[in-house]
């Protein structure tokens, strides 16, 4: 893409293939930014990540309802790489331009259709806010950011990045 420090944002419920793609991204020189649960999983598998909390300086709050809704995350996803003004603003704000967004959503439908009954409050907590917001931000900036939602697309992402 460009000569800036490459960064990948990782926040997933479905961890299928995650360790392999994260290790690949690291081998390609990406800084990995991750939410707490995903970061713990990756750390347990020997992958070094920077937590969203550390990166933004903002702890998760409202019982984890707010994790990624932060200008350093969305600025990094939305900044147009062809805009000197955008890139200057990222630099001034010490914000990474995020090139890859590995994001998938809380398993709301699976929980709803599950034989295990869930209470209404449990179901409400499975309504994802940050995930769709990150996906839409990455998609809006598709010329600079690879939004990857389905783990079956990880091999294609590797092909694309190897070809760059």
Coordinates of C-alpha atoms in Angstrom, one line a residue:
X1 CA 0.0 0.0 0.0
X2 CA 2.3 2.9 1.2
X3 CA 5.5 3.4 3.1
X4 CA 3.9 3.9 6.5
X5 CA 4.1 1.5 9.4
X6 CA 1.6 -1.2 8.5
X7 CA -1.0 -2.1 11.1
X8 CA -3.8 -4.7 11.4
X9 CA -6.8 -4.4 13.7
X10 CA -8.0 -7.7 15.0
X11 CA -11.3 -8.2 16.9
X12 CA -13.0 -11.5 16.3
X13 CA -15.4 -13.9 17.9
X14 CA -14.6 -16.7 15.4
X15 CA -11.0 -17.5 16.1
X16 CA -10.7 -20.1 13.2
X17 CA -7.3 -19.7 11.5
X18 CA -6.5 -16.6 13.6
X19 CA -3.1 -17.7 14.9
X20 CA -1.8 -18.4 11.5
X21 CA -3.0 -15.2 9.9
X22 CA -1.7 -13.2 12.8
X23 CA 1.7 -14.8 12.6
X24 CA 1.7 -14.1 8.9
X25 CA 0.9 -10.5 9.4
X26 CA 3.7 -10.1 12.0
X27 CA 6.1 -11.8 9.6
X28 CA 5.1 -9.1 7.0
X29 CA 6.0 -6.3 9.5
X30 CA 2.5 -5.4 10.7
X31 CA 1.8 -4.0 14.1
X32 CA -1.2 -6.0 15.5
X33 CA -3.8 -4.1 17.5
X34 CA -6.3 -6.2 19.3
X35 CA -9.3 -6.2 21.6
X36 CA -8.8 -7.8 25.0
X37 CA -10.3 -11.3 24.4
X38 CA -8.8 -11.7 21.0
X39 CA -5.4 -10.4 22.3
X40 CA -5.5 -12.9 25.2
X41 CA -6.1 -15.7 22.7
X42 CA -3.3 -14.6 20.5
X43 CA -0.9 -14.1 23.4
X44 CA -1.6 -17.6 24.6
X45 CA -0.5 -18.8 21.2
X46 CA 2.7 -16.9 21.1
X47 CA 1.6 -13.9 19.1
X48 CA 2.5 -10.4 20.3
X49 CA -0.2 -7.8 20.1
X50 CA -0.8 -4.3 21.3
X51 CA -4.0 -4.0 23.2
X52 CA -6.6 -1.5 22.0
X53 CA -6.6 -0.2 25.6
X54 CA -2.8 0.4 25.5
X55 CA -3.0 1.9 22.0
X56 CA -5.9 4.3 22.7
X57 CA -5.1 5.0 26.4
X58 CA -8.8 4.2 27.0
X59 CA -9.9 1.2 29.1
X60 CA -12.9 -0.8 28.1
X61 CA -15.9 0.6 29.9
X62 CA -19.6 0.1 30.4
X63 CA -18.9 -3.6 31.1
X64 CA -17.0 -3.9 27.8
X65 CA -19.8 -2.3 25.7
X66 CA -17.3 0.3 24.6
X67 CA -13.9 -1.0 23.4
X68 CA -13.1 0.2 19.9
X69 CA -15.2 3.3 19.5
X70 CA -12.2 5.7 19.6
X71 CA -10.8 8.3 17.1
X72 CA -7.4 6.5 17.0
X73 CA -9.2 3.3 15.7
X74 CA -11.6 4.9 13.4
X75 CA -9.2 7.6 12.2
X76 CA -6.7 4.8 11.3
X77 CA -9.4 3.0 9.4
X78 CA -10.9 6.0 7.6
X79 CA -7.8 8.1 6.7
X80 CA -7.4 8.4 3.0
X81 CA -3.8 7.5 2.1
X82 CA -3.9 9.7 -0.9
X83 CA -4.7 12.8 1.3
X84 CA -1.7 14.6 2.7
X85 CA -4.0 16.3 5.2
X86 CA -5.3 13.0 6.5
X87 CA -1.9 11.4 6.8
X88 CA -0.5 14.6 8.5
X89 CA -3.4 14.5 11.0
X90 CA -2.7 10.8 11.7
X91 CA 1.0 11.7 12.3
X92 CA 0.1 14.6 14.6
X93 CA -2.3 12.4 16.6
X94 CA 0.3 9.6 16.7
X95 CA -2.3 7.3 15.1
X96 CA -1.5 4.4 12.9
X97 CA -3.1 4.0 9.5
X98 CA -4.8 0.6 9.7
X99 CA -4.3 -1.5 6.6
X100 CA -6.1 -4.7 7.6
X101 CA -9.2 -5.1 9.7
X102 CA -9.9 -8.7 10.8
X103 CA -13.3 -8.3 12.4
X104 CA -16.2 -10.6 12.9
X105 CA -19.2 -10.2 15.0
X106 CA -20.6 -11.6 18.2
X107 CA -22.5 -14.8 17.5
X108 CA -26.0 -13.3 18.1
X109 CA -27.9 -15.5 15.6
X110 CA -26.2 -18.7 16.8
X111 CA -27.1 -17.9 20.4
X112 CA -30.6 -17.0 19.4
X113 CA -31.1 -20.3 17.5
X114 CA -29.3 -22.3 20.2
X115 CA -31.1 -25.0 22.2
X116 CA -29.6 -23.4 25.4
X117 CA -32.0 -20.7 26.5
X118 CA -30.6 -17.2 26.9
X119 CA -32.2 -14.4 28.9
X120 CA -33.1 -11.2 27.2
X121 CA -30.2 -9.4 29.0
X122 CA -27.7 -12.1 27.7
X123 CA -29.0 -11.7 24.2
X124 CA -28.8 -7.9 24.4
X125 CA -25.1 -8.2 25.2
X126 CA -24.6 -10.2 22.0
X127 CA -25.7 -7.2 19.9
X128 CA -22.4 -6.0 18.5
X129 CA -21.9 -2.2 18.1
X130 CA -18.1 -1.8 17.6
X131 CA -17.7 -4.7 15.1
X132 CA -20.1 -3.4 12.5
X133 CA -18.8 0.1 12.9
X134 CA -15.2 -1.1 12.3
X135 CA -16.3 -3.2 9.3
X136 CA -18.2 -0.3 7.8
X137 CA -15.2 2.1 8.3
X138 CA -12.8 -0.3 6.7
X139 CA -15.3 -0.9 3.8
X140 CA -15.7 2.9 3.3
X141 CA -11.9 3.1 2.8
X142 CA -11.6 -0.1 0.7
X143 CA -8.9 1.4 -1.5
X144 CA -6.6 1.4 1.5
X145 CA -7.9 -1.1 4.0
X146 CA -8.6 -4.8 3.6
X147 CA -11.7 -5.6 5.7
X148 CA -11.8 -9.4 6.3
X149 CA -14.8 -10.8 8.1
X150 CA -14.8 -14.5 7.2
X151 CA -11.8 -16.6 8.2
X152 CA -12.1 -18.5 5.0
X153 CA -10.8 -15.4 3.3
X154 CA -7.5 -15.3 5.3
X155 CA -5.6 -17.3 2.6
X156 CA -6.7 -14.8 -0.1
X157 CA -5.5 -11.9 2.1
X158 CA -2.1 -13.6 2.4
X159 CA -2.0 -13.9 -1.4
X160 CA -2.8 -10.3 -1.9
X161 CA -0.3 -9.1 0.7
X162 CA 2.5 -11.3 -0.7
X163 CA 1.9 -9.8 -4.1
X164 CA 2.2 -6.2 -2.9

